[in-house]
Tab-separated table of C-alpha atoms and ligand atoms in Angstrom:
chain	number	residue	atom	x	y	z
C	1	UNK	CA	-45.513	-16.102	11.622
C	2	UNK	CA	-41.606	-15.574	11.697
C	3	UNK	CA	-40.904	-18.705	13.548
C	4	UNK	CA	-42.635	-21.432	12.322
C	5	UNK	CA	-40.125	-24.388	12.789
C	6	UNK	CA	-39.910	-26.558	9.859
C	7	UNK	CA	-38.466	-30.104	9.275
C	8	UNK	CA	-37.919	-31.941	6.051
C	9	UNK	CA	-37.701	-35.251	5.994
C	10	UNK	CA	-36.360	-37.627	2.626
C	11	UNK	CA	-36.427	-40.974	2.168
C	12	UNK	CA	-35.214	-43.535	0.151
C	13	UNK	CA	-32.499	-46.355	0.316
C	14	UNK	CA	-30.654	-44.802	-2.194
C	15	UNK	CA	-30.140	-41.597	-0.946
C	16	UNK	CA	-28.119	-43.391	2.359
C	17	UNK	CA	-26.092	-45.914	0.231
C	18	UNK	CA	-25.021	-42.787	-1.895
C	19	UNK	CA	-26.490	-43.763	-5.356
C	20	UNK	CA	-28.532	-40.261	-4.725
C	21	UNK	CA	-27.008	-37.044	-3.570
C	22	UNK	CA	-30.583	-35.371	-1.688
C	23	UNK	CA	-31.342	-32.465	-3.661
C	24	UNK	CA	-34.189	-32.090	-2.371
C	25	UNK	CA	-33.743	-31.340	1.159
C	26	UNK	CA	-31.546	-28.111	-0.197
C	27	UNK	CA	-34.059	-26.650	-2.599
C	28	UNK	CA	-37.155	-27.080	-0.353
C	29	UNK	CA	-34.927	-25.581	2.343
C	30	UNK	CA	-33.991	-22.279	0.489
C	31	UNK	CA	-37.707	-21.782	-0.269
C	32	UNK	CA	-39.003	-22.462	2.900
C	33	UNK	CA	-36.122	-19.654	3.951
C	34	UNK	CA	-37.655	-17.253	1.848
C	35	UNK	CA	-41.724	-17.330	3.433
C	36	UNK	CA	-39.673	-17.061	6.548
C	37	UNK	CA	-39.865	-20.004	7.979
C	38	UNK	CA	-36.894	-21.773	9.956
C	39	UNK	CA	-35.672	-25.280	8.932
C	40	UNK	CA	-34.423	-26.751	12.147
C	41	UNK	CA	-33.670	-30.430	11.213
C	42	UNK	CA	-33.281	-32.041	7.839
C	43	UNK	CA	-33.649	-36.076	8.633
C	44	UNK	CA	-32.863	-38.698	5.491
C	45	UNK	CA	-34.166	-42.346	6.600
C	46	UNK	CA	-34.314	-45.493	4.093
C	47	UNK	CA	-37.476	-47.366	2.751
C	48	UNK	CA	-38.923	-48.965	5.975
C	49	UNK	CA	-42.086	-48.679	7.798
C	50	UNK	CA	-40.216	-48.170	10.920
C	51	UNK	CA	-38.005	-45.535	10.088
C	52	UNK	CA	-40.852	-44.010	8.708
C	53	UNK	CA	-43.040	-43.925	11.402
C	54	UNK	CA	-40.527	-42.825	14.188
C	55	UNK	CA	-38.993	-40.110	11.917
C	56	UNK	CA	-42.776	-38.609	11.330
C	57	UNK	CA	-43.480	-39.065	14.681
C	58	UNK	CA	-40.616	-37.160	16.601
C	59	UNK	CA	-40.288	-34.582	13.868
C	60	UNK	CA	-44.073	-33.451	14.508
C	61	UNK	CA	-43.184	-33.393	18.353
C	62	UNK	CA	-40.147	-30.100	17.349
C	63	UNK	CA	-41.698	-28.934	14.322
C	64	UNK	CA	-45.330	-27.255	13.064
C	65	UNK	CA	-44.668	-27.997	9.744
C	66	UNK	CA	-42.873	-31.397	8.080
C	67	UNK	CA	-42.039	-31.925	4.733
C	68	UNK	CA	-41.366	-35.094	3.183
C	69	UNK	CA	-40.445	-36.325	-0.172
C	70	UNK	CA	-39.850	-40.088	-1.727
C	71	UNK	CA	-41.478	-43.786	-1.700
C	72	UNK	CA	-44.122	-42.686	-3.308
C	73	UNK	CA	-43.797	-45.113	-6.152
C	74	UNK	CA	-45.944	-47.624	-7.831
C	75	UNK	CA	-43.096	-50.550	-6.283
C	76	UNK	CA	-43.131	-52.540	-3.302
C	77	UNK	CA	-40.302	-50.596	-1.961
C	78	UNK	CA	-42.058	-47.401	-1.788
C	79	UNK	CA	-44.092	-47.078	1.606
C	80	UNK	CA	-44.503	-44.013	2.365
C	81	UNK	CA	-48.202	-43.845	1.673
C	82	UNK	CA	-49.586	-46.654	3.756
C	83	UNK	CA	-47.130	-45.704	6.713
C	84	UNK	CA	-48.690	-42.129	6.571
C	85	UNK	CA	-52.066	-43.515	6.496
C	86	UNK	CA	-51.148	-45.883	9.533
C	87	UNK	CA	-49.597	-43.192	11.278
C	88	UNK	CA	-52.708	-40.783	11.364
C	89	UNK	CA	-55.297	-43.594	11.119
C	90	UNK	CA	-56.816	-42.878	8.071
C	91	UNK	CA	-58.195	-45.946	5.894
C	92	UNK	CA	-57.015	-46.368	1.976
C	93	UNK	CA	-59.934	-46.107	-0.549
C	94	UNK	CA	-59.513	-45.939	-4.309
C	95	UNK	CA	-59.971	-42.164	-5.517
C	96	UNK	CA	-61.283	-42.125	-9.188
C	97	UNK	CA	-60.288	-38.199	-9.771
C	98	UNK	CA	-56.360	-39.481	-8.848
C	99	UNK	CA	-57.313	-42.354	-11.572
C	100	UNK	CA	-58.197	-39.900	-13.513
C	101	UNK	CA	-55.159	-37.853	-13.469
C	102	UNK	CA	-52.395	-40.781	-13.315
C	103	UNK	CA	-54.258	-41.556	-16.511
C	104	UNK	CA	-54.393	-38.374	-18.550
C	105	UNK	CA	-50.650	-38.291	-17.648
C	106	UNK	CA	-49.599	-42.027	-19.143
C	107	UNK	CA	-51.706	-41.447	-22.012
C	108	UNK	CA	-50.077	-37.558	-22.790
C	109	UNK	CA	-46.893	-39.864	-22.762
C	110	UNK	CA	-48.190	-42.604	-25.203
C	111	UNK	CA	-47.957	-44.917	-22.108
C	112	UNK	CA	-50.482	-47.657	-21.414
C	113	UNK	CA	-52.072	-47.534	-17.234
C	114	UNK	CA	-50.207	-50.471	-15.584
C	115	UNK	CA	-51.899	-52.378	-12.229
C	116	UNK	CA	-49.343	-50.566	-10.610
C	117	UNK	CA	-50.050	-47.088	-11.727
C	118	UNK	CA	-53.849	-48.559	-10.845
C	119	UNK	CA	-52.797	-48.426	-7.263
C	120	UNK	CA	-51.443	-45.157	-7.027
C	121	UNK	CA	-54.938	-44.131	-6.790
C	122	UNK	CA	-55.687	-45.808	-3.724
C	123	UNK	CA	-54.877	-42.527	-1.238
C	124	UNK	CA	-55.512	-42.116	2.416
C	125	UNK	CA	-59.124	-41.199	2.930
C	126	UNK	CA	-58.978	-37.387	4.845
C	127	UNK	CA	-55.868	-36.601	3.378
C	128	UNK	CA	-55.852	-33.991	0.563
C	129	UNK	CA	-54.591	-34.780	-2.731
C	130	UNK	CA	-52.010	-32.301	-3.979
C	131	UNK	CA	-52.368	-33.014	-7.881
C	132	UNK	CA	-48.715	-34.134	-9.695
C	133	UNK	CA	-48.416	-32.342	-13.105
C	134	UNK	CA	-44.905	-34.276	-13.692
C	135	UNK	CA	-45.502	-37.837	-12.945
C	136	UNK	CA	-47.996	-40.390	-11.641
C	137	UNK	CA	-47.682	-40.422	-7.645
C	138	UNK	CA	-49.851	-37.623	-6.016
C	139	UNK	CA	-49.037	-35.938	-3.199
C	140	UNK	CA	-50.566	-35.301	0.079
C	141	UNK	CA	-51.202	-32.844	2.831
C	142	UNK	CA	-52.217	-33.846	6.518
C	143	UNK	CA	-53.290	-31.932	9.358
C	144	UNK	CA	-53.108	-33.082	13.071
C	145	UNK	CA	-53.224	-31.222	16.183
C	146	UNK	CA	-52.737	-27.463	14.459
C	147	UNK	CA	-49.775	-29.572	12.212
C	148	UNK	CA	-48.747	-29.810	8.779
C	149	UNK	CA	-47.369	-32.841	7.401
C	150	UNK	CA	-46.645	-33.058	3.460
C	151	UNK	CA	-45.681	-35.891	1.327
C	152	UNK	CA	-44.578	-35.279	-1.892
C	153	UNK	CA	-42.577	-37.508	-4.732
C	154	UNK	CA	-38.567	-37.766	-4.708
C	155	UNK	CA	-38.472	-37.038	-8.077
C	156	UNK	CA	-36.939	-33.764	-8.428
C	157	UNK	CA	-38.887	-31.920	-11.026
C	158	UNK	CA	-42.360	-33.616	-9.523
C	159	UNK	CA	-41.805	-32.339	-6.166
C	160	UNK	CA	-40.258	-28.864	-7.305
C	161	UNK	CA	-43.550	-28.543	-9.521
C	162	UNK	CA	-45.756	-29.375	-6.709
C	163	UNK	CA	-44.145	-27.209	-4.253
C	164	UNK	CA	-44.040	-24.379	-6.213
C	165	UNK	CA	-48.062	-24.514	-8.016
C	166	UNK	CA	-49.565	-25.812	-5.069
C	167	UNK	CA	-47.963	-26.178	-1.598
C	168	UNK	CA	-46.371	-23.262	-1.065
C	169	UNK	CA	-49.491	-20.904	-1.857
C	170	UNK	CA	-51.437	-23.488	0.392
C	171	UNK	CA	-48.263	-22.822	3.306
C	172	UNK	CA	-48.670	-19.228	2.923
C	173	UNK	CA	-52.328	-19.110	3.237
C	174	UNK	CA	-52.844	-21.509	6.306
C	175	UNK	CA	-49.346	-20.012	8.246
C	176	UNK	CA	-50.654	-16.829	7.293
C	177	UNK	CA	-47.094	-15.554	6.640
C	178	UNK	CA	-46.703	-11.887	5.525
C	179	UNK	CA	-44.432	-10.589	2.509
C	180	UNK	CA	-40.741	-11.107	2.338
C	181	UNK	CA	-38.153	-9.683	0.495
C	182	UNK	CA	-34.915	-9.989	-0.492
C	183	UNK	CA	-31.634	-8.110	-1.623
C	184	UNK	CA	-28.281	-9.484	-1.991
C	185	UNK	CA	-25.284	-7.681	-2.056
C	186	UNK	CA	-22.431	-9.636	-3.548
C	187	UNK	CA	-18.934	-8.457	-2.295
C	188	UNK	CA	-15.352	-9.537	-3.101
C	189	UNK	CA	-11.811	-9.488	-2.145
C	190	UNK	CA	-12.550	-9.227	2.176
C	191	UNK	CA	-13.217	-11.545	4.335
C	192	UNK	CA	-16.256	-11.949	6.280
C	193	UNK	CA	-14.903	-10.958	9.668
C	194	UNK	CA	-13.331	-8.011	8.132
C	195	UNK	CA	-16.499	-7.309	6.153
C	196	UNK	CA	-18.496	-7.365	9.847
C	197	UNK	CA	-16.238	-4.951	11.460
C	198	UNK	CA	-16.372	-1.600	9.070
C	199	UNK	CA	-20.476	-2.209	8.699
C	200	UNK	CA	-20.649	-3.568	12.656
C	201	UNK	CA	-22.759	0.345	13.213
C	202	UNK	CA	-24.688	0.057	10.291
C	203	UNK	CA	-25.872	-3.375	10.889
C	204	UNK	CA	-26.447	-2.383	15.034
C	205	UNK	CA	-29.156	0.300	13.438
C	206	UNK	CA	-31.276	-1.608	11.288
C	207	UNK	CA	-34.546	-1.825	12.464
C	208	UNK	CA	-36.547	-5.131	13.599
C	209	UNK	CA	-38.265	-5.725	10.312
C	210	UNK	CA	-35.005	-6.186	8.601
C	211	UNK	CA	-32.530	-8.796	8.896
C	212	UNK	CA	-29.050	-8.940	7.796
C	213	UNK	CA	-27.698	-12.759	6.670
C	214	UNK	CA	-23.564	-13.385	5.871
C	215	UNK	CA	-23.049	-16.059	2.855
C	216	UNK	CA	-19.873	-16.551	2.720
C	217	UNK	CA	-17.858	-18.576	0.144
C	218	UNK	CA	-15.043	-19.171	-1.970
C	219	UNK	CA	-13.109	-15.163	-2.097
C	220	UNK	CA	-16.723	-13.358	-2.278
C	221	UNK	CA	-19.275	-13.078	-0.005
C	222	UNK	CA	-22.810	-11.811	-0.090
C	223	UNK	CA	-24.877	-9.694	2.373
C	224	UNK	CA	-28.788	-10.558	2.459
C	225	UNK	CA	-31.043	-8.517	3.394
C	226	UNK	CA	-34.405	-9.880	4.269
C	227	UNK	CA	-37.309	-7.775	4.438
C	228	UNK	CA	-40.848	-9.160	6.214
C	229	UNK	CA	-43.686	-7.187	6.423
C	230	UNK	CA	-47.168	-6.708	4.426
C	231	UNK	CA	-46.422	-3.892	2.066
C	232	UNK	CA	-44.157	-4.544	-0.838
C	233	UNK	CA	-43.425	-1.194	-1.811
C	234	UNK	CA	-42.479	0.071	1.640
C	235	UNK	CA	-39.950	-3.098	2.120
C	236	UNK	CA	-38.264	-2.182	-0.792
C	237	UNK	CA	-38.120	1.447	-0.650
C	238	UNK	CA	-36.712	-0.086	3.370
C	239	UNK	CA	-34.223	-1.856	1.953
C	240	UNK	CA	-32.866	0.239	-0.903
C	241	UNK	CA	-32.442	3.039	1.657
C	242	UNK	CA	-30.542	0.568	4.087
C	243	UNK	CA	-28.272	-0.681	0.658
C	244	UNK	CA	-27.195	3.078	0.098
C	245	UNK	CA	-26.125	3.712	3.733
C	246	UNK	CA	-24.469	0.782	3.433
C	247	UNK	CA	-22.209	1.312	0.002
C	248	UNK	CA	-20.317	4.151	0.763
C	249	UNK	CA	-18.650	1.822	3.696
C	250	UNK	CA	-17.083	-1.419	1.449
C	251	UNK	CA	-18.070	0.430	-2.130
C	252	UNK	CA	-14.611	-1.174	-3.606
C	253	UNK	CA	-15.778	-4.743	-2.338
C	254	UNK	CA	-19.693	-4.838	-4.246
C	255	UNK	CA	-19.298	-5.998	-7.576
C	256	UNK	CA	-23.110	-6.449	-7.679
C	257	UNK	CA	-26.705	-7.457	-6.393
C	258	UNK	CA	-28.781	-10.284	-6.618
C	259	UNK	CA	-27.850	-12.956	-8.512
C	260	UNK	CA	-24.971	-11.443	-11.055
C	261	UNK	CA	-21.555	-13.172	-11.470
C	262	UNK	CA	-18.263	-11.994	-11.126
C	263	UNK	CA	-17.483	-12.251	-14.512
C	264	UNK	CA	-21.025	-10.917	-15.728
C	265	UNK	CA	-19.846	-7.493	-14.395
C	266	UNK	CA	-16.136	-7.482	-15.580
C	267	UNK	CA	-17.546	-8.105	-18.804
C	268	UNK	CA	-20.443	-5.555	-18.501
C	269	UNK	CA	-17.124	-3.102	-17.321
C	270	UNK	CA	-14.964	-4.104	-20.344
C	271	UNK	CA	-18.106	-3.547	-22.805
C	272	UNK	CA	-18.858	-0.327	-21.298
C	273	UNK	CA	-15.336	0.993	-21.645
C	274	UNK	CA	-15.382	-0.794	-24.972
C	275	UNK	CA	-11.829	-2.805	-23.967
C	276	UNK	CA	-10.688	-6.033	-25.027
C	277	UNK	CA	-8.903	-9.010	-22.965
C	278	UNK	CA	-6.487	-11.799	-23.022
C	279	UNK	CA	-4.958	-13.995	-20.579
C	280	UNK	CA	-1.760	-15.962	-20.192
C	281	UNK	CA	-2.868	-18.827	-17.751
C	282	UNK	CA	-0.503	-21.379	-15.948
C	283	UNK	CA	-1.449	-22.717	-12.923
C	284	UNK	CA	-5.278	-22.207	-13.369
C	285	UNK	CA	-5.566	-24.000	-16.709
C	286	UNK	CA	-7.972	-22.336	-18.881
C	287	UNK	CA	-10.333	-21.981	-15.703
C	288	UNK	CA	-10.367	-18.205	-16.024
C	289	UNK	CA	-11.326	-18.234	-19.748
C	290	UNK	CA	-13.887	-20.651	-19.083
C	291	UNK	CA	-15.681	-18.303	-16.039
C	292	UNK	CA	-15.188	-15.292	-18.944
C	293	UNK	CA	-16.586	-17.161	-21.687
C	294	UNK	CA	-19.259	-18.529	-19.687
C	295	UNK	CA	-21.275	-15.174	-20.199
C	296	UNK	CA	-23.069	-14.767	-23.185
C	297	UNK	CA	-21.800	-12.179	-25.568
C	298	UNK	CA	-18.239	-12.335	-23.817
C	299	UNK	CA	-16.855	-12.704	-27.747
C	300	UNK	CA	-17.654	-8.353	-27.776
C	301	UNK	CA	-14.334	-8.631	-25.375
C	302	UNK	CA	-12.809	-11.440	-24.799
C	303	UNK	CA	-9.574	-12.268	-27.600
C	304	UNK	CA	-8.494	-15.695	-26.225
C	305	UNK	CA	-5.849	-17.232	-23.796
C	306	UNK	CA	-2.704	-18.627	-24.231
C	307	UNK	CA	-2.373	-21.896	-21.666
C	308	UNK	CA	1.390	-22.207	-20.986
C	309	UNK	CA	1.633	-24.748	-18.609
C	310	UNK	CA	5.258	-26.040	-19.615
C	311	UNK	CA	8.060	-23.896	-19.038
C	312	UNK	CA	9.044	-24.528	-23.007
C	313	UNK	CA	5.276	-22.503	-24.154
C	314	UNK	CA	5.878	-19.161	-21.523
C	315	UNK	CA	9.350	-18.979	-23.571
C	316	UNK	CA	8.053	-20.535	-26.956
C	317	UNK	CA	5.167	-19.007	-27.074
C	318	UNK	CA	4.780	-15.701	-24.856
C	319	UNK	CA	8.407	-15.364	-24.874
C	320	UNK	CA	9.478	-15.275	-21.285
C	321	UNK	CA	13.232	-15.204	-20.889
C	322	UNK	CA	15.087	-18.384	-20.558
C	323	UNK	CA	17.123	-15.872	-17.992
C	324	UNK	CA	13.539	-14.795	-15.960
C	325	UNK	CA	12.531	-18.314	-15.572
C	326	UNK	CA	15.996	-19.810	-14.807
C	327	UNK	CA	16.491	-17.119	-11.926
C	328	UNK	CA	13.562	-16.237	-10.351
C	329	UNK	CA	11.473	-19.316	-11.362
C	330	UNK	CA	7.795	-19.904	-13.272
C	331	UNK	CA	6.169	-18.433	-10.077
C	332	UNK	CA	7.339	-15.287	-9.826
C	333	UNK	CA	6.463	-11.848	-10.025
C	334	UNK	CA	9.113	-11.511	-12.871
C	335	UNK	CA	7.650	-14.435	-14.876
C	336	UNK	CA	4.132	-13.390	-14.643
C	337	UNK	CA	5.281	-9.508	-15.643
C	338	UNK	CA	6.553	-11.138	-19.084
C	339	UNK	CA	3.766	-13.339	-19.707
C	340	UNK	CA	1.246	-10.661	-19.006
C	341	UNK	CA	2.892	-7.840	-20.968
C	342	UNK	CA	4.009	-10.696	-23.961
C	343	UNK	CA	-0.001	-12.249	-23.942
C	344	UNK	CA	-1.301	-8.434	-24.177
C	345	UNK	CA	1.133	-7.328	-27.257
C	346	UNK	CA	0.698	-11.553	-29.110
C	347	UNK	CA	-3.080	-11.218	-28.532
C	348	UNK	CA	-3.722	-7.630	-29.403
C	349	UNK	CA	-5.623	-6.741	-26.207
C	350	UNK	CA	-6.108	-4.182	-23.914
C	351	UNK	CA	-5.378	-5.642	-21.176
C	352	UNK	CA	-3.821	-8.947	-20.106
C	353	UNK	CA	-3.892	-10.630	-16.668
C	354	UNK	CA	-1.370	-13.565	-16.585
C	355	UNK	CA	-1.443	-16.080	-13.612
C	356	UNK	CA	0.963	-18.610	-12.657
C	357	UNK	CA	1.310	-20.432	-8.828
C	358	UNK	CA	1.750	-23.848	-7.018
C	359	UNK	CA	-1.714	-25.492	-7.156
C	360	UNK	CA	-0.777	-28.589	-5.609
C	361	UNK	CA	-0.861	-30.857	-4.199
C	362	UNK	CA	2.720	-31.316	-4.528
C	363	UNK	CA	5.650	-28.718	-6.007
C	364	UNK	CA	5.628	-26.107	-3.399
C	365	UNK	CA	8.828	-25.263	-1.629
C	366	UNK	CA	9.527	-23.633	2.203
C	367	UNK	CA	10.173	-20.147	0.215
C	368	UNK	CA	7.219	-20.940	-2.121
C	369	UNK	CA	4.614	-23.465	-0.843
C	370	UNK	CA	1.529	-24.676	-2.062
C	371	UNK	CA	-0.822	-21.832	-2.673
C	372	UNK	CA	1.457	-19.542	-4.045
C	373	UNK	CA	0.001	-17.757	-6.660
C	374	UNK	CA	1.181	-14.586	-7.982
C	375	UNK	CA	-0.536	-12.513	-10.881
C	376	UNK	CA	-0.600	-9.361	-13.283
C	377	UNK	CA	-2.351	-7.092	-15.070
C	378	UNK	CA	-0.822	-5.402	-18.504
C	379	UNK	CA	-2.709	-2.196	-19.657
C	380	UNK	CA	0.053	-1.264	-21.917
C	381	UNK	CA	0.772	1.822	-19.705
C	382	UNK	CA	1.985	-0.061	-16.322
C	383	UNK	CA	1.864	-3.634	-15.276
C	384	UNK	CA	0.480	-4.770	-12.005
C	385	UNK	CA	0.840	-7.624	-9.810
C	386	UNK	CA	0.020	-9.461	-6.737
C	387	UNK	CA	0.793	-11.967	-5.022
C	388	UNK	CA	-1.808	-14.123	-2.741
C	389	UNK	CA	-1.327	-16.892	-0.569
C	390	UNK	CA	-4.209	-19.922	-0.778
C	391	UNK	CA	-4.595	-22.794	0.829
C	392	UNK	CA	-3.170	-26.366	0.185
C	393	UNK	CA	-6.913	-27.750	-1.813
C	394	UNK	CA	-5.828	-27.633	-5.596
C	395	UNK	CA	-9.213	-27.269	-6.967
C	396	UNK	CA	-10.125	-24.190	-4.428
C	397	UNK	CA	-6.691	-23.069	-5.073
C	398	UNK	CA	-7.531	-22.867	-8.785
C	399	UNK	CA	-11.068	-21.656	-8.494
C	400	UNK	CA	-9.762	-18.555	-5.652
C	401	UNK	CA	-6.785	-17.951	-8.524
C	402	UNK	CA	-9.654	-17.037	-10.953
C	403	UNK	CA	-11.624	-14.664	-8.515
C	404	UNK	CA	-9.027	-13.177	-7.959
C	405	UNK	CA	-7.621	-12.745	-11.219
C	406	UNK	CA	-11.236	-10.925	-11.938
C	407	UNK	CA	-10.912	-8.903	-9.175
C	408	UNK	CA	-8.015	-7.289	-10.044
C	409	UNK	CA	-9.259	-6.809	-13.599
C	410	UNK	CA	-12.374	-5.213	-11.714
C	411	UNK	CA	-10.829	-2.796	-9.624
C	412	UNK	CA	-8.548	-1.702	-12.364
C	413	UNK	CA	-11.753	-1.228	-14.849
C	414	UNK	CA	-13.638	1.148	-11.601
C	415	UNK	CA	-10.622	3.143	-11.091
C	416	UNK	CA	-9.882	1.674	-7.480
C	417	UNK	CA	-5.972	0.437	-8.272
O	501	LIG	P1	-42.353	-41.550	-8.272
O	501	LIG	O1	-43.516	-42.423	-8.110
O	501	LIG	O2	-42.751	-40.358	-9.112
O	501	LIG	O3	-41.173	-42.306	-8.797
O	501	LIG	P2	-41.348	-41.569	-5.550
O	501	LIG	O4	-41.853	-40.751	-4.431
O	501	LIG	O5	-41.554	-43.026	-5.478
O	501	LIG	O6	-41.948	-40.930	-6.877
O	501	LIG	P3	-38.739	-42.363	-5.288
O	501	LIG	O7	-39.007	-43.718	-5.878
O	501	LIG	O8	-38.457	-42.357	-3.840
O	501	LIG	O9	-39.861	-41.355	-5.615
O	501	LIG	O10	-37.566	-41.673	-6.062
O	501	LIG	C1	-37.714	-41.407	-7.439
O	501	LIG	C2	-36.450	-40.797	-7.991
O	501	LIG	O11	-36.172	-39.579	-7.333
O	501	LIG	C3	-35.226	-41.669	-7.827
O	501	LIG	O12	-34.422	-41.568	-8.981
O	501	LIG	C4	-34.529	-41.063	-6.652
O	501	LIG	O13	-33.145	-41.281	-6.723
O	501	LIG	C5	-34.877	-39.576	-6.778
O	501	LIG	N1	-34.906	-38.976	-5.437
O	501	LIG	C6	-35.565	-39.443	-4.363
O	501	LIG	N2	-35.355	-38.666	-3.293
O	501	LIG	C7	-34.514	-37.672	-3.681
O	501	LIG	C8	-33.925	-36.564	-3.035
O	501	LIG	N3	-34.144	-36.322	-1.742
O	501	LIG	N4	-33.126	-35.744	-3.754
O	501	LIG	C9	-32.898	-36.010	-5.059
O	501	LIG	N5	-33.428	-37.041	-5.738
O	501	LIG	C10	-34.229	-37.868	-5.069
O	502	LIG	MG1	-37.975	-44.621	-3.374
């Protein structure tokens, strides 16, 4: 059942004054995306009986399935429970199996059973108990009129655990929801739009049972494709058919599937080709050493960087000349020629990629404004350099000065450049 609407409702007082930044909401919606399912409204209310009500109420009027989390608690702020119970007329009765497990959990954790832990075993009779492995407030599952209503715990790791053992096995069986399956295809360096236009005949031909999804976001995007059907096997063998019609058209853009990084595969290139790396950062600050050292085993490639953020370290230290900076200035394609080629030869590296821009949000000029950011490459052969043009945000400016620092390293490693 492809189009089984979905809304999630949280609540909790916190979550609207801002103390609590609803995690919830996203995770349960990217799982409820993969059975297939279709979130249509996402509603966050506070800790009264009223809000309650009305937000249970006219979310099972759009939606055959709603999912709630929080106010589950042992405290008098947490209502959810008798509001449910109100709301589909159901009477509270004490439930000693639910005793039983709030118990075994307080003891595992040397904790003594409280007279409010006591009460979280008074549950909604006709409501079924979806056992909590991670805490002490069970959760439960309603049916009205062909509808399913869930309440589960705010607590993160309760709810995630419950979800994952128990509800969504239960969704799958009573939605009857066939198999889905998904590939990503993570691309870099062109823009969705652009991206759209050279595979605009490939995506026109894929058949029903295969959907195409653009994620777009900072310099990359990826390309899902979501498979639904009831054999396994064939969806894959669907979709890894569909992937290798679709790689000859943006092959220099895919730097991977699934879930790898950017810097996983320039580091799986420079270990393959057995090449080593340094950088000569300015405006982005150590940011691209970071994203390279965040891999594990990066220390097989990568040397180290040389930060010169002050004028005084590209000459002191890299020894850019007093004569570059002075005439064409720290942002230039001049400037970032000497600190690649000076970083390459002072770290001992293969290669080098130097960076240095305008950030922001002040220090950009009419001829170079904010977003300015020009790079290079050293291979000890030839040096190569680009210039791109961001956007005024500093910290997006930094973060796109990265990916695209990697990209260039990428495309020089596969032979594109
Ligand atoms: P428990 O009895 O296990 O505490 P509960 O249902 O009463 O469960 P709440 O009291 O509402 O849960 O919230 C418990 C914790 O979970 C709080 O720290 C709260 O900030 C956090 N939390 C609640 N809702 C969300 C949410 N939507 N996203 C992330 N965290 C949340
Ligand atoms: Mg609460």
């Amino acid at each position: 059942m492809d189009n089984t609407r979905v809304e999630i409702i949280t609540i909790g007082d916190e979550i609207l004054y801002g103390q609590t930044l609803d995690t919830n909401s996203h995770w349960i919606s990217g799982e409820i995306d993969k059975l297939g399912f279709k979130v249509i409204r996402k509603t966050t209310i506070g800790d009264t009986e009223s809000s309650i009500l009305k937000a249970v109420q006219e979310a099972g009027e759009r939606a055959q399935l709603v999912l709630m989390t929080g106010g589950l608690g042992p405290t008098n702020d947490d209502l959810t429970k008798p509001c449910l119970a109100k709301y589909f007329g159901m009477d509270m009765s004490f439930s000693p199996d639910v005793l039983e497990d709030v118990t075994a959990f307080l003891t595992s954790k040397g904790r003594e059973v409280t007279e409010p832990n006591r009460k979280q075993a008074i549950v909604p009779v006709g409501a079924k108990i979806i056992r909590n492995k991670n805490g002490t407030a069970p959760g439960m599952w309603f049916e009205k009129d062909g509808k399913i209503y869930v309440s589960m715990p705010g607590v993160p790791h309760e709810m995630v655990e419950m979800m994952t053992r128990q509800v969504i096995p239960d969704l799958r069986a009573y939605f009857q929801t066939g198999l889905i399956y998904h590939k990503v295809v993570n691309t870099v360096g062109i823009g969705e739009s652009w991206l759209a236009d050279i595979i605009q005949e490939w995506e026109n031909g894929l058949p029903l049972h295969i959907r195409l999804a653009y994620l777009p976001s900072s310099g990359m995007v990826k390309l899902r494709l979501t498979a639904t059907g009831d054999n396994m096997e064939t969806m894959k063998k669907d979709v890894a058919q569909r992937v290798e019609t679709l790689k000859p058209l943006i092959e220099q853009y895919i730097f991977g599937y699934d879930n790898v990084k950017l810097e996983e595969r320039v580091g799986q290139l420079l270990l393959n080709q057995k090449k080593t790396l340094g950088l000569a950062e300015s405006c982005s600050g150590g940011f691209v050493s970071h994203l390279i050292t965040s891999v594990p085993g990066s220390s097989r490639y990568f040397k180290g960087s040389i930060v010169s953020y002050d004028n005084a370290i590209k000459m002191g230290w890299l020894g850019v000349r007093a004569d570059t900076l002075n005439e064409h200035g720290a942002v230039s394609e001049q400037t970032v020629v000497e600190m690649a080629e000076n970083a390459r030869k002072m770290l001992g590296t293969d290669y080098a990629i130097s960076i240095s821009g305008i950030a922001g949000t002040d220090g950009g000029t009419q001829e170079k404004p904010v977003g300015t950011v020009w790079l290079a490459l050293a291979d000890g052969q030839s040096t190569i350099t680009r210039k791109v043009n961001l956007g005024i945000d500093r910290a997006i400016n930094i973060k796109l000065s990265g990916i695209n620092a990697l990209n260039l390293l990428r495309q020089r490693l596969m032979e594109i450049l």
